[in-house]
Coordinates of C-alpha atoms and ligand atoms in Angstrom, one line a residue:
M1 CA 20.8 18.3 13.2
S2 CA 17.7 16.3 14.1
E3 CA 17.0 13.0 12.6
T4 CA 14.6 12.8 9.6
V5 CA 11.9 10.2 10.4
V6 CA 9.8 10.5 7.2
S7 CA 11.3 11.5 3.9
L8 CA 9.3 11.8 0.7
S9 CA 11.3 12.6 -2.4
D10 CA 9.8 13.5 -5.8
V11 CA 6.7 11.3 -5.2
V12 CA 4.4 10.9 -8.1
T13 CA 1.0 9.1 -7.6
R14 CA -1.4 8.3 -10.4
F15 CA -4.8 6.4 -10.3
G16 CA -5.5 5.9 -14.1
S17 CA -5.5 9.4 -15.6
N18 CA -5.9 11.0 -12.1
L19 CA -2.5 12.5 -11.3
V20 CA -2.7 13.0 -7.5
H21 CA 0.9 13.8 -6.5
D22 CA 3.4 15.3 -8.9
G23 CA 7.0 15.6 -7.6
L24 CA 6.0 15.9 -4.0
N25 CA 8.8 16.4 -1.3
L26 CA 8.5 16.4 2.5
D27 CA 11.0 15.7 5.3
I28 CA 9.7 15.3 8.8
A29 CA 12.1 15.6 11.7
R30 CA 11.8 13.5 14.9
G31 CA 9.5 14.9 17.5
E32 CA 7.4 17.1 15.2
I33 CA 3.6 17.0 15.3
V34 CA 2.7 17.6 11.7
A35 CA -0.8 18.5 10.5
L36 CA -1.3 17.5 6.9
V37 CA -4.0 19.6 5.3
G38 CA -5.4 19.9 1.8
G39 CA -8.6 20.0 -0.1
S40 CA -10.9 17.0 -0.4
G41 CA -9.3 14.5 -2.8
S42 CA -5.9 16.2 -2.7
G43 CA -4.2 13.0 -1.7
K44 CA -3.7 13.2 2.1
T45 CA -4.8 9.7 3.0
T46 CA -2.9 8.3 0.0
L47 CA 0.2 10.0 1.3
L48 CA -0.2 8.4 4.7
R49 CA -0.7 5.0 2.9
H50 CA 2.6 5.6 1.0
I51 CA 4.4 6.5 4.2
I52 CA 3.6 3.1 5.7
G53 CA 4.0 1.1 2.5
L54 CA 0.3 0.2 2.0
T55 CA 0.6 1.7 -1.5
Q56 CA 3.6 2.5 -3.6
P57 CA 4.0 5.8 -5.6
A58 CA 4.4 5.5 -9.4
A59 CA 7.8 7.3 -9.0
G60 CA 9.9 8.8 -6.3
Q61 CA 11.1 7.5 -2.9
V62 CA 9.7 7.1 0.5
R63 CA 12.2 6.7 3.4
L64 CA 11.3 5.9 7.0
F65 CA 13.9 6.3 9.8
G66 CA 16.5 6.9 7.2
E67 CA 15.9 3.7 5.1
P68 CA 14.0 3.1 1.9
L69 CA 10.7 1.4 2.9
D70 CA 11.5 -1.7 1.0
G71 CA 15.2 -1.6 1.9
G72 CA 17.1 -4.3 3.8
S73 CA 16.2 -7.9 4.6
I74 CA 12.7 -9.2 5.4
D75 CA 13.7 -8.9 9.1
D76 CA 14.7 -5.2 8.6
Q77 CA 11.3 -4.5 6.9
V78 CA 9.4 -6.3 9.7
N79 CA 11.3 -4.3 12.3
R80 CA 10.6 -1.1 10.5
K81 CA 6.9 -1.9 10.6
R82 CA 7.0 -2.2 14.4
R83 CA 8.3 1.4 14.7
F84 CA 5.1 3.1 13.5
G85 CA 1.4 2.9 14.6
V86 CA -1.6 4.0 12.6
L87 CA -5.0 5.2 13.4
F88 CA -7.2 5.2 10.3
Q89 CA -10.5 7.0 10.1
Q90 CA -12.4 4.0 8.8
G91 CA -12.2 0.5 10.3
A92 CA -10.5 1.7 13.4
L93 CA -11.2 -1.6 15.2
F94 CA -12.0 -5.2 14.1
S95 CA -15.7 -5.4 15.0
A96 CA -15.7 -9.2 15.7
F97 CA -12.9 -8.9 18.3
T98 CA -13.1 -7.6 21.8
V99 CA -11.2 -4.4 22.6
G100 CA -8.5 -6.5 24.3
E101 CA -8.2 -8.8 21.3
N102 CA -7.9 -5.8 19.1
I103 CA -5.0 -4.3 21.1
A104 CA -3.4 -7.7 21.4
F105 CA -3.6 -8.3 17.6
P106 CA -0.3 -6.6 16.6
L107 CA 1.5 -8.2 19.5
R108 CA 0.3 -11.7 18.5
E109 CA 1.0 -11.0 14.8
L110 CA 4.6 -10.3 15.5
G111 CA 4.9 -13.1 18.1
V112 CA 6.9 -10.9 20.5
A113 CA 5.2 -11.8 23.8
T114 CA 3.7 -14.6 25.8
E115 CA -0.1 -14.7 26.5
D116 CA 0.6 -13.5 30.1
E117 CA 2.7 -10.6 28.9
I118 CA 0.1 -9.8 26.3
R119 CA -2.6 -9.5 29.0
Q120 CA -0.4 -7.2 31.0
L121 CA 0.5 -5.1 27.9
V122 CA -3.2 -4.8 27.0
S123 CA -4.0 -3.4 30.5
L124 CA -1.0 -1.0 30.2
K125 CA -2.0 0.3 26.8
L126 CA -5.6 0.8 28.0
A127 CA -4.3 2.8 31.0
M128 CA -2.2 4.9 28.6
V129 CA -5.3 5.9 26.7
E130 CA -7.2 6.5 30.0
M131 CA -9.4 3.4 29.8
E132 CA -10.1 0.8 32.4
A133 CA -8.6 -2.8 32.3
Q134 CA -12.2 -4.2 32.3
H135 CA -12.9 -2.4 29.0
A136 CA -10.8 -5.1 27.4
A137 CA -13.8 -7.5 27.5
L138 CA -16.1 -5.1 25.6
M139 CA -17.0 -5.4 21.9
P140 CA -16.3 -2.3 19.7
A141 CA -20.1 -1.9 19.2
E142 CA -20.5 -1.3 22.9
L143 CA -18.2 1.7 23.0
S144 CA -18.9 5.4 22.5
G145 CA -17.2 7.2 19.5
G146 CA -14.6 8.6 21.8
M147 CA -13.8 5.3 23.4
V148 CA -13.5 3.7 19.9
K149 CA -10.8 6.3 19.1
R150 CA -9.0 5.6 22.4
A151 CA -9.1 1.9 22.0
A152 CA -7.8 2.2 18.4
L153 CA -5.1 4.5 19.7
A154 CA -4.2 1.8 22.3
R155 CA -3.8 -0.7 19.4
A156 CA -1.7 1.8 17.4
L157 CA 0.6 2.1 20.5
A158 CA 0.8 -1.6 21.1
L159 CA 4.3 -2.0 19.7
E160 CA 5.6 1.2 21.3
P161 CA 6.0 3.1 18.0
E162 CA 8.2 6.1 17.4
L163 CA 6.0 7.4 14.7
L164 CA 2.2 7.8 15.0
L165 CA 0.0 8.4 11.9
L166 CA -3.5 9.6 12.5
D167 CA -6.2 10.1 9.8
E168 CA -8.8 12.5 10.9
P169 CA -8.4 11.5 14.6
T170 CA -11.2 13.8 15.9
A171 CA -13.7 13.4 13.1
G172 CA -17.1 12.5 14.5
L173 CA -16.3 13.5 18.1
D174 CA -18.1 16.3 19.9
P175 CA -15.9 19.3 20.9
D176 CA -15.3 18.1 24.4
R177 CA -14.3 14.6 23.4
S178 CA -12.2 16.0 20.6
A179 CA -10.4 18.3 23.0
S180 CA -9.7 15.5 25.4
F181 CA -8.4 13.3 22.6
V182 CA -6.0 16.1 21.6
R183 CA -4.8 16.4 25.2
L184 CA -4.2 12.7 25.3
I185 CA -2.1 12.7 22.1
L186 CA -0.2 15.7 23.4
S187 CA 0.7 14.0 26.7
L188 CA 1.7 10.8 24.8
H189 CA 3.8 12.9 22.5
R190 CA 5.6 14.4 25.5
E191 CA 6.0 11.1 27.5
L192 CA 6.9 8.8 24.6
G193 CA 8.8 11.3 22.4
L194 CA 6.6 10.4 19.5
T195 CA 6.7 11.9 16.0
V196 CA 3.1 12.5 14.9
V197 CA 1.6 13.0 11.4
L198 CA -2.1 13.7 11.4
V199 CA -4.5 14.4 8.6
T200 CA -7.2 16.8 9.8
H201 CA -9.9 19.2 8.5
D202 CA -10.5 20.3 12.1
L203 CA -8.8 23.7 12.7
D204 CA -9.3 23.5 16.5
T205 CA -7.3 20.2 16.5
L206 CA -4.7 21.6 14.2
A207 CA -4.2 24.8 16.2
A208 CA -4.1 23.0 19.5
M209 CA -1.5 20.4 18.6
S210 CA 0.6 20.8 15.5
S211 CA 4.2 22.1 15.6
K212 CA 4.2 22.3 11.8
V213 CA 1.6 22.4 9.0
A214 CA 2.2 20.7 5.7
V215 CA -0.2 22.0 3.0
L216 CA -0.9 19.7 0.2
A217 CA -2.1 21.7 -2.8
D218 CA -1.4 21.7 -6.6
R219 CA -0.2 18.0 -6.2
K220 CA 2.7 19.1 -4.1
I221 CA 3.6 20.1 -0.6
L222 CA 3.0 23.8 -1.1
S223 CA 4.4 24.8 2.3
Y224 CA 5.8 23.2 5.4
A225 CA 6.0 25.7 8.2
S226 CA 4.5 26.8 11.6
L227 CA 0.8 27.7 11.6
E228 CA 1.7 31.4 11.9
E229 CA 3.9 31.3 8.9
T230 CA 1.5 29.2 6.9
M231 CA -1.3 31.6 7.4
L232 CA 0.7 34.4 5.7
I233 CA 1.0 32.5 2.4
E234 CA -1.0 33.7 -0.5
H235 CA -2.8 30.8 -2.0
P236 CA -6.5 30.1 -2.6
F237 CA -6.6 27.0 -0.5
I238 CA -4.9 28.7 2.5
E239 CA -7.2 31.7 2.1
R240 CA -10.3 29.4 2.2
F241 CA -9.1 27.0 4.9
F242 CA -7.3 29.4 7.4
R243 CA -8.6 32.8 6.7
G244 CA -12.3 32.1 6.4
E245 CA -14.6 33.0 9.3
H246 CA -14.4 29.5 10.8
G247 CA -10.6 29.5 10.5
R248 CA -10.2 32.9 12.2
R249 CA -12.5 31.8 15.1
A250 CA -10.6 28.5 15.6
L251 CA -7.3 30.3 15.6
A252 CA -8.5 32.9 18.0
R253 CA -9.7 30.2 20.4
A254 CA -6.4 28.4 20.2
K255 CA -4.5 31.6 21.1
E256 CA -6.8 32.1 24.1
N257 CA -5.9 28.6 25.3
I258 CA -2.1 29.1 25.0
Ligands
ATP301 N1 -7.4 3.0 -4.7 C1 -7.7 4.1 -5.4 N2 -8.1 3.9 -6.7 C2 -8.5 4.9 -7.5 N3 -8.4 6.2 -7.1 C3 -8.1 6.5 -5.8 C4 -7.7 5.4 -4.9 N4 -7.4 5.9 -3.7 C5 -7.5 7.3 -3.8 N5 -7.9 7.6 -5.1 C6 -8.2 8.9 -5.6 O1 -7.0 9.7 -5.3 C7 -7.4 11.0 -4.9 C8 -6.8 11.3 -3.5 O2 -7.5 10.5 -2.6 P1 -7.3 10.6 -1.0 O3 -8.3 9.8 -0.4 O4 -5.8 10.4 -0.8 O5 -7.6 12.2 -0.8 P2 -7.8 13.0 0.6 O6 -7.0 14.2 0.4 O7 -7.4 12.1 1.7 O8 -9.3 13.3 0.5 P3 -10.4 13.6 1.7 O9 -10.0 14.8 2.4 O10 -11.7 13.8 0.9 O11 -10.5 12.3 2.6 C9 -8.9 11.1 -5.0 O12 -9.2 11.7 -6.3 C10 -9.3 9.7 -4.9 O13 -10.5 9.5 -5.7

């Protein structure tokens, strides 16, 4: 049986009187590329934040790599933190740092490498996201939208994570840049054996890359299945999201590209 990388059990999340998750369960196996979809405000970003321990649910348990998030010694917790990388929609890069300093940040924070090694690692990570070594000297404001995403991805990959979490990775990119970002994630997934969890509203991205779709609706994971199986489920959100005209077109395009 394959290893469970992310496990959410009976998760309850409340912000004041706003009950966002109510007994939510999800187990993600190693190597999956999971698209997490749901209506606006259904709690997708909050769930990503729970997975990496930025916020804690009111009840229930989050386990990463088989261990409770807060389990073990401080060293165990720090080591667990090194095993995932995150690409958030907002604040992808520190604006006052160069691209190189941004990528070096997690390496310096954990004190795992010398300055020489850090310089080499920065060039290596830039190459992994198909950027040039000299881009390290640029400021984020000097980059195009697509390059900001790549540089932020290079930072997320700095510590060689096993799990990559992406919040709306293709939002704001034109269709060509979006498709090339998807190809990049797919090749990294193949080469590095990553498990990927991405939040997306973009059906083209979802259809092109996900191995499973997790639908967040009615405060729970309504279904966790392949795209084909998901589309057969009778539910108002699935009807709107997948079976509307835009959805049908995106899925037809994805089939053409297979
Ligand atoms: N720190 C917070 N304090 C209070 N309410 C919050 C907080 N974070 C999220 N919420 C609320 O929790 C709900 C879920 O928010 P979240 O951002 O996780 O949704 P989402 O599914 O990612 O939405 P979208 O698709 O619009 O980005 C929303 O009603 C939001 O207003």
